[in-house]
Short mmCIF file of C-alpha atoms and ligand atoms in Angstrom, two decimals:
data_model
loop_
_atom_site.label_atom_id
_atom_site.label_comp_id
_atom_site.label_asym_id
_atom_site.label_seq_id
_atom_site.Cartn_x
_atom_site.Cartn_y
_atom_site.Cartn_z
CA UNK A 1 0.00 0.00 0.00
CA UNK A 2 1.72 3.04 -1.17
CA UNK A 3 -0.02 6.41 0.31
CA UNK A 4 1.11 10.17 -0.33
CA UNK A 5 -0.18 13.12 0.91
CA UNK A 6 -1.60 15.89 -1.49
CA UNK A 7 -2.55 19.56 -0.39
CA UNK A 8 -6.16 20.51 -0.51
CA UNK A 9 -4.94 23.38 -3.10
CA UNK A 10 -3.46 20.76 -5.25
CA UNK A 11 -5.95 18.56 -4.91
CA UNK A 12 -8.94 20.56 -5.57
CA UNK A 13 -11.24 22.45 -2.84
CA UNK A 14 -14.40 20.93 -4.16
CA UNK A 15 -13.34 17.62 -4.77
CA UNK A 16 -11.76 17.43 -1.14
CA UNK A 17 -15.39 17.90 -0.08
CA UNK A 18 -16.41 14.83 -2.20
CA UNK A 19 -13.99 12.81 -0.44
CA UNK A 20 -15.36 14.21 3.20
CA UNK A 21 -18.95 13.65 2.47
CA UNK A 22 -18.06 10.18 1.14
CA UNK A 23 -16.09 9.59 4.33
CA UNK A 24 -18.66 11.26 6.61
CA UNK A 25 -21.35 9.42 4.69
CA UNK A 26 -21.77 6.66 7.70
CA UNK A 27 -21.26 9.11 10.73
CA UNK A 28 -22.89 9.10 13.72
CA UNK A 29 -24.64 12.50 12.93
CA UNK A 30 -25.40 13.44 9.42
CA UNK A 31 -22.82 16.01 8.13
CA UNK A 32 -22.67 17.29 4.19
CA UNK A 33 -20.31 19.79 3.36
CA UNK A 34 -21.34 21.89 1.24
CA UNK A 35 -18.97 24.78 -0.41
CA UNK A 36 -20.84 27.40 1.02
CA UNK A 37 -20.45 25.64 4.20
CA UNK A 38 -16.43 24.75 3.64
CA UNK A 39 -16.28 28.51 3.33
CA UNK A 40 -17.70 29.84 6.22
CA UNK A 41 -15.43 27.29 8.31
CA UNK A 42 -12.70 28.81 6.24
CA UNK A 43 -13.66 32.46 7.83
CA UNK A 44 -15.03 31.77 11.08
CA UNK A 45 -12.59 28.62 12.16
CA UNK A 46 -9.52 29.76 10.35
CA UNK A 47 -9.52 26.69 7.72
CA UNK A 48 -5.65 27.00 6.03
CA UNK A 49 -6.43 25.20 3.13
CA UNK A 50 -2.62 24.73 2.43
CA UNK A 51 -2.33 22.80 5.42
CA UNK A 52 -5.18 20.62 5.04
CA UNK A 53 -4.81 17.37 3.13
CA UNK A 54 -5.85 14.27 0.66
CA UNK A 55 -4.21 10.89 1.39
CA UNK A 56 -4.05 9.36 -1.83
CA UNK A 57 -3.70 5.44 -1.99
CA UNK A 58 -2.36 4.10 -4.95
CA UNK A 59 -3.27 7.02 -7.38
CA UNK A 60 -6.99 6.88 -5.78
CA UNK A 61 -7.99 9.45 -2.87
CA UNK A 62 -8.71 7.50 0.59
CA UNK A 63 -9.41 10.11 3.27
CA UNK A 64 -9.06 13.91 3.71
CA UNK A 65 -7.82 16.10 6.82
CA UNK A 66 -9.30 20.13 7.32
CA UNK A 67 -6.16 21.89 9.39
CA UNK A 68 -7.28 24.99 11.29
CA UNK A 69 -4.44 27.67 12.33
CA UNK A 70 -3.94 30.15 14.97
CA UNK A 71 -0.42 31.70 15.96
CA UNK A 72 1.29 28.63 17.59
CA UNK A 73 -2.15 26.09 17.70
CA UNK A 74 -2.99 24.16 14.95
CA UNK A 75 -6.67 22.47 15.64
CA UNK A 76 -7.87 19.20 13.51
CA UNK A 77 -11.12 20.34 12.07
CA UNK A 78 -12.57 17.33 10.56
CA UNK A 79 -10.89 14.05 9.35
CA UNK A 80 -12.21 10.74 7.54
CA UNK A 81 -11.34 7.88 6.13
CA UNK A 82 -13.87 6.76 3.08
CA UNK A 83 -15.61 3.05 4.49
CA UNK A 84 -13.72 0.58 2.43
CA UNK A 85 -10.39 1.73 3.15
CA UNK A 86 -10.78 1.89 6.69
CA UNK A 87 -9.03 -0.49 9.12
CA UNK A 88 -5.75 -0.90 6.98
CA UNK A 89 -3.48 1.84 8.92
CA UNK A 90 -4.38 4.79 6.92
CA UNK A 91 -5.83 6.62 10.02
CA UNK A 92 -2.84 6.22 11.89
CA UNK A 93 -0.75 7.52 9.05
CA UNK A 94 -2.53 10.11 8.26
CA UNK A 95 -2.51 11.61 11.97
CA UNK A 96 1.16 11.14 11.90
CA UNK A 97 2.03 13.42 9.18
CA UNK A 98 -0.67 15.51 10.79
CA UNK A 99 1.53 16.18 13.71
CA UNK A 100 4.63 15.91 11.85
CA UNK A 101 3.99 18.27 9.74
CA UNK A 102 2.58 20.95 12.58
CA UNK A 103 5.97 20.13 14.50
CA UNK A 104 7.88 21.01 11.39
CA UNK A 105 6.29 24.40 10.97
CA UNK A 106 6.55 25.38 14.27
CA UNK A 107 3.22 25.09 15.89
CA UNK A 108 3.45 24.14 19.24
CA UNK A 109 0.24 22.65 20.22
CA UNK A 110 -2.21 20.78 18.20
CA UNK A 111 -5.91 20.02 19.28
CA UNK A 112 -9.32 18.56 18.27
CA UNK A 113 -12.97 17.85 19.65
CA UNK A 114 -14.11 14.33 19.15
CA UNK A 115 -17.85 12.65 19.48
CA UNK A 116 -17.27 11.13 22.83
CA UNK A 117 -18.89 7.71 21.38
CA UNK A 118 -17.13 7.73 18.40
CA UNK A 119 -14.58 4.82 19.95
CA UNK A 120 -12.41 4.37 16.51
CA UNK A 121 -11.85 7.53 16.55
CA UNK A 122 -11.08 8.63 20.27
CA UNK A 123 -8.73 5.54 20.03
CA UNK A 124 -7.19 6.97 17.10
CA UNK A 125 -6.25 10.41 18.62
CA UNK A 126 -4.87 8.76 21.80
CA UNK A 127 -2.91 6.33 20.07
CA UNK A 128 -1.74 9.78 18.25
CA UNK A 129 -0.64 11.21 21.62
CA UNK A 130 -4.11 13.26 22.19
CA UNK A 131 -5.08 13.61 25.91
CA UNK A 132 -8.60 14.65 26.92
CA UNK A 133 -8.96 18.03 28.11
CA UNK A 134 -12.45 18.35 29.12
CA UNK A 135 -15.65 17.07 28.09
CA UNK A 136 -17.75 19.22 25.57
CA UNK A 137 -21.74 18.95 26.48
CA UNK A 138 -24.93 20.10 24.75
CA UNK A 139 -28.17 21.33 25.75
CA UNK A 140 -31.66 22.26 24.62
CA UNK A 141 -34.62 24.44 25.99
CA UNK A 142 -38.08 25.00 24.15
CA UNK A 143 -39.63 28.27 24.23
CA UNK A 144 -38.78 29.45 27.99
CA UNK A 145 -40.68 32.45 28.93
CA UNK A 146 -37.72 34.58 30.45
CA UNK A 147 -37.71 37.60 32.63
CA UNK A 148 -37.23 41.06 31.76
CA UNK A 149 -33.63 41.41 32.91
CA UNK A 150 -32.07 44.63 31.25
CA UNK A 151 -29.76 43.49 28.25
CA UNK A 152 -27.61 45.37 25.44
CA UNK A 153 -26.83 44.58 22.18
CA UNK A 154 -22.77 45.02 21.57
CA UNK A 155 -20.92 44.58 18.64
CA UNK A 156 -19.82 40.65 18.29
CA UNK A 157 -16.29 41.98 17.43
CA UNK A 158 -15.94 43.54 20.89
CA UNK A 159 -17.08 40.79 22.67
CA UNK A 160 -14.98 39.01 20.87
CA UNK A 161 -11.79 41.16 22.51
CA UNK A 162 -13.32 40.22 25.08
CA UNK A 163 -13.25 36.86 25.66
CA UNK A 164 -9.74 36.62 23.74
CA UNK A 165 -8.52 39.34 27.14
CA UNK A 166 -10.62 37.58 29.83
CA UNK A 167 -11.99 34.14 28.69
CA UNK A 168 -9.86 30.62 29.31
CA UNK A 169 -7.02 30.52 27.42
CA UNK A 170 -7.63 27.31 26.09
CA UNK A 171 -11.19 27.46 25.66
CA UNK A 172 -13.04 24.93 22.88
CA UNK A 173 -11.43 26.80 19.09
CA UNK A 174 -15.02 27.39 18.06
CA UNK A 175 -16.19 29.64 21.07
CA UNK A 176 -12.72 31.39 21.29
CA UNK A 177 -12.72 34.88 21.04
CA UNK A 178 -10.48 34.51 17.63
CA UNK A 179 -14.12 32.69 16.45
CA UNK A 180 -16.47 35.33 17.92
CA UNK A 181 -14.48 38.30 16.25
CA UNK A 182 -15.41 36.76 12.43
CA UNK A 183 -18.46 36.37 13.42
CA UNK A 184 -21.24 39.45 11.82
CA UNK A 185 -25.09 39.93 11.50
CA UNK A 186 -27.09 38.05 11.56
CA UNK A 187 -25.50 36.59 14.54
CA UNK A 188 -25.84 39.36 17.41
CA UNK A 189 -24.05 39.84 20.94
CA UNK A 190 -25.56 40.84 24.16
CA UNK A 191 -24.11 41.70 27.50
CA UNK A 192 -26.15 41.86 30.93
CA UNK A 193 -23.67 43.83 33.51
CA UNK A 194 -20.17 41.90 33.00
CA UNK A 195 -21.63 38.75 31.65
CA UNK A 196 -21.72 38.32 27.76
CA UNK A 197 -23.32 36.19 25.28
CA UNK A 198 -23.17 35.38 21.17
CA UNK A 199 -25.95 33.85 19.65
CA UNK A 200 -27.23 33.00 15.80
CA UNK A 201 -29.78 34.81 14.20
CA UNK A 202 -32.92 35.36 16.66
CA UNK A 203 -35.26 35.75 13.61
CA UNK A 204 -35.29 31.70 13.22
CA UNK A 205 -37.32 29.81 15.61
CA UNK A 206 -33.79 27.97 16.56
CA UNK A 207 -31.84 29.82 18.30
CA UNK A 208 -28.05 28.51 19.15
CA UNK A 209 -25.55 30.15 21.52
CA UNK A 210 -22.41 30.70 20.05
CA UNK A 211 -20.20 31.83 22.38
CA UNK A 212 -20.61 32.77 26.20
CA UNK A 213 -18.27 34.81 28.98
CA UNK A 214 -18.69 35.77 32.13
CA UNK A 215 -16.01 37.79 34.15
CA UNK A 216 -15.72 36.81 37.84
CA UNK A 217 -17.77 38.76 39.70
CA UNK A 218 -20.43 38.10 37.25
CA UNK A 219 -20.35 34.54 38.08
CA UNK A 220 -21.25 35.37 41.80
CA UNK A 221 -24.04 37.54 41.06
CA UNK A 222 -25.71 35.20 38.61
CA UNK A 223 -25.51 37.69 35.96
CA UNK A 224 -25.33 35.03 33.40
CA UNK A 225 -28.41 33.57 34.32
CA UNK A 226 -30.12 36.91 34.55
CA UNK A 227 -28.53 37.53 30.88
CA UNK A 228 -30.16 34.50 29.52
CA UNK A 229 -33.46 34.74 31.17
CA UNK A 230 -33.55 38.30 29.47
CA UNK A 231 -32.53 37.02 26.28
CA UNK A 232 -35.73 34.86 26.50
CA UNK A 233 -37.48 37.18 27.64
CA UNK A 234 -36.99 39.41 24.44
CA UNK A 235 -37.04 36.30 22.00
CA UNK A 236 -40.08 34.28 23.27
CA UNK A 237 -41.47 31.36 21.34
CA UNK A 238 -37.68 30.00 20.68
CA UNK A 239 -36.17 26.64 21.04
CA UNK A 240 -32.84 27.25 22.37
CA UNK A 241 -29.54 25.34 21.35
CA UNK A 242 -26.14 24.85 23.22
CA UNK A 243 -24.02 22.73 21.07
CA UNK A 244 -21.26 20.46 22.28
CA UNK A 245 -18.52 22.92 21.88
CA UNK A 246 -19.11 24.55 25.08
CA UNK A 247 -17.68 22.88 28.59
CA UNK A 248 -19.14 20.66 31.21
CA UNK A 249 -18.07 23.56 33.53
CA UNK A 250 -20.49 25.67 31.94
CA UNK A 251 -23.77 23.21 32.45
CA UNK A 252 -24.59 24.59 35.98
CA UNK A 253 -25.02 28.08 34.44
CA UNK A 254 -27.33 26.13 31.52
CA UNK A 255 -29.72 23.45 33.97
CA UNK A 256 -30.22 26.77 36.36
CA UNK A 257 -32.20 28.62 33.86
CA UNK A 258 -33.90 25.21 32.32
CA UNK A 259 -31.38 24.05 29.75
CA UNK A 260 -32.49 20.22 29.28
CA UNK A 261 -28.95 18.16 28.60
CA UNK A 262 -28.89 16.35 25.16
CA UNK A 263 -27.07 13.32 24.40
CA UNK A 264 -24.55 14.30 22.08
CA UNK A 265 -21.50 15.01 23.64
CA UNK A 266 -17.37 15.76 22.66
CA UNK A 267 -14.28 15.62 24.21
CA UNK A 268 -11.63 18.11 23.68
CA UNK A 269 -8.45 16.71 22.73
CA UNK A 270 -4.83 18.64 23.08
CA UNK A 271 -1.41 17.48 22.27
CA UNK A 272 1.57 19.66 23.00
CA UNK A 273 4.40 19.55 20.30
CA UNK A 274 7.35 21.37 21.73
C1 COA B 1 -11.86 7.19 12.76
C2 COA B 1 -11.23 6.87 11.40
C3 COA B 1 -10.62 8.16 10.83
C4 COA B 1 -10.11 5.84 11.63
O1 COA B 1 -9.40 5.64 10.42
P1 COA B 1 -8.83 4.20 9.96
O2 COA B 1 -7.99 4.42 8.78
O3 COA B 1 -9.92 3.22 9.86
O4 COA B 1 -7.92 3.85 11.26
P2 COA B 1 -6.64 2.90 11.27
O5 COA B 1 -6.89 1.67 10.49
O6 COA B 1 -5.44 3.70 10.88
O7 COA B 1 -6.55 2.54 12.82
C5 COA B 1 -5.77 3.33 13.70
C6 COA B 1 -6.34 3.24 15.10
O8 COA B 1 -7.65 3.82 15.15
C7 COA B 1 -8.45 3.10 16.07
N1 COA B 1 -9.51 2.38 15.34
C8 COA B 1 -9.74 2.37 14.02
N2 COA B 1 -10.84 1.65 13.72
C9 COA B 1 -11.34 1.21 14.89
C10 COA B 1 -12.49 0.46 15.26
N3 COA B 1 -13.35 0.00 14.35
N4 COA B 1 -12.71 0.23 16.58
C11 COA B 1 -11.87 0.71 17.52
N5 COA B 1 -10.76 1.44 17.21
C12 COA B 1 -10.50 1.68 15.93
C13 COA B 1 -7.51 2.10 16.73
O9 COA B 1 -6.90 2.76 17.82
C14 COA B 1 -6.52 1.85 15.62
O10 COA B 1 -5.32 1.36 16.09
P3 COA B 1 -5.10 -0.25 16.26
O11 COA B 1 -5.32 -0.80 14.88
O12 COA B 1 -3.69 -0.35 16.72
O13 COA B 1 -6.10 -0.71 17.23
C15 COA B 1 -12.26 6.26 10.41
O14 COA B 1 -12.93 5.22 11.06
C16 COA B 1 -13.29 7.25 9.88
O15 COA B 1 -13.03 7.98 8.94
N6 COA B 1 -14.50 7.26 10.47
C17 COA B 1 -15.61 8.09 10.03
C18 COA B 1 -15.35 9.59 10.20
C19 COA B 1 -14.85 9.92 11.59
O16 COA B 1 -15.28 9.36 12.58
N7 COA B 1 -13.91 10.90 11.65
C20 COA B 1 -13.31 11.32 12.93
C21 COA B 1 -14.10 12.33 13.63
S1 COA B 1 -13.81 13.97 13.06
#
């Protein structure tokens, strides 16, 4: 088995999709990538398509790896093997010149989220040297009444500042304040006191947090509670989405004001490379 590695420039944007959505095409949620969709990872996750790759097995493209960059961190955005040529090693390769290949520009940390069920693939990552940071929960809440807690609307790229100045430095890529600062109508950003929030577009009846940070004397006064129940309270008749990018630690702050806890559920994954 003779396997190579081809950029996603040389290889062909679209056609890298193909071979994603062929891998993806038995995952354990649906997922189609779509240009438009590959596009708006490129802005808002930082996509460098000249790091991401095609394995190619004997002439024939087997699998394809998205490579998201940020000053030192390099973050695996998506990765899959297409179903007949799994099982044979190319995985394990793959990940390899992953690493490699972020050691040998430099980057000094790598990291990933993984579907906490997905067991080939968790396996994979840790046999790669991955460790589990945290886990990555997510939550849902049908049309909650609120209460009319004052909130302002800010400009996503400030709290976006903010967040990269006061949020955890290694907080899940796609709530990072390098994420919130791409983001633009017709997501919006509110702030109740010190406690902040990014959501998508409140004119659809689904609503899905995006981003969330709270300073530390917000946390004491419950302001992010009180910033949420407003929210509601100004968008009523809404089903409410957290996705499983955000951490466990945040779930108190989610069950207080109602957030049901869904099943799906990641695990952040971090390997240092100095
Ligand atoms: C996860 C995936 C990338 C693994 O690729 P692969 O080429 O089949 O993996 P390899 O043959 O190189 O195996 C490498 C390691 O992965 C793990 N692994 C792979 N298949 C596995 C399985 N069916 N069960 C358990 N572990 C498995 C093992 O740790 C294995 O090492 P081992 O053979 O020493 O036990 C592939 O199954 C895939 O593309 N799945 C669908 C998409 C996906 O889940 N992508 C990752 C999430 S973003």
């Amino acid at each position: 088995m003779e396997l190579e590695l081809k950029s996603v420039l040389e290889y062909g944007v679209t056609e890298t999709t193909q071979v994603l959505n062929q891998g993806f095409s038995d995952y354990v949620v649906p997922i189609h990538i779509g240009l438009e969709q590959l596009f708006s990872m490129l802005r808002f996750d930082s996509i460098d398509v000249s790091s991401s790759r095609v394995v190619i097995r004997d002439g024939d493209a087997v699998g394809a790896a998205l490579i998201a960059r940020r000053g030192w961190s390099s973050r695996l955005a998506g990765m899959a093997i297409l179903p007949g040529a799994r099982g044979l090693g190319v995985g394990r390769w793959l990940m390899k010149q992953l690493v490699d290949e972020a050691r040998e520009r430099g980057d000094r940390r790598m990291e990933l989220e993984v579907i906490e069920q997905n067991g080939p693939a968790v396996s994979l990552y840790q046999q790669a040297g991955f460790v589990i940071l945290r886990r990555l929960v997510s939550y849902i809440l049908e049309e909650p009444a609120g209460e009319a807690h004052p909130i302002d609307e800010i400009d996503l790229r400030v709290m976006g500042r903010l967040v990269n100045a006061y949020g955890l430095s290694d907080l899940p890529w796609q709530i990072s304040g390098e994420t919130v600062t791409q983001f633009g109508p017709p997501y919006q950003a509110y702030c109740h006191e010190d406690s902040y929030v990014a959501i998508s577009s409140p004119e659809s009846p689904q609503v899905t947090l995006r981003s969330m940070l709270l300073m530390p004397e917000a946390q004491k006064k419950n302001q992010g509670g009180k910033l949420l129940q407003g929210l509601f309270a100004r968008f009523p008749n809404k089903t409410w989405r957290v996705p499983a990018i955000f951490p466990e630690e945040f779930g108190g702050l989610f069950e207080r004001v109602g957030f049901e806890k869904e099943e799906l559920s990641q695990v952040q994954m971090v390997i240092g490379l100095k």
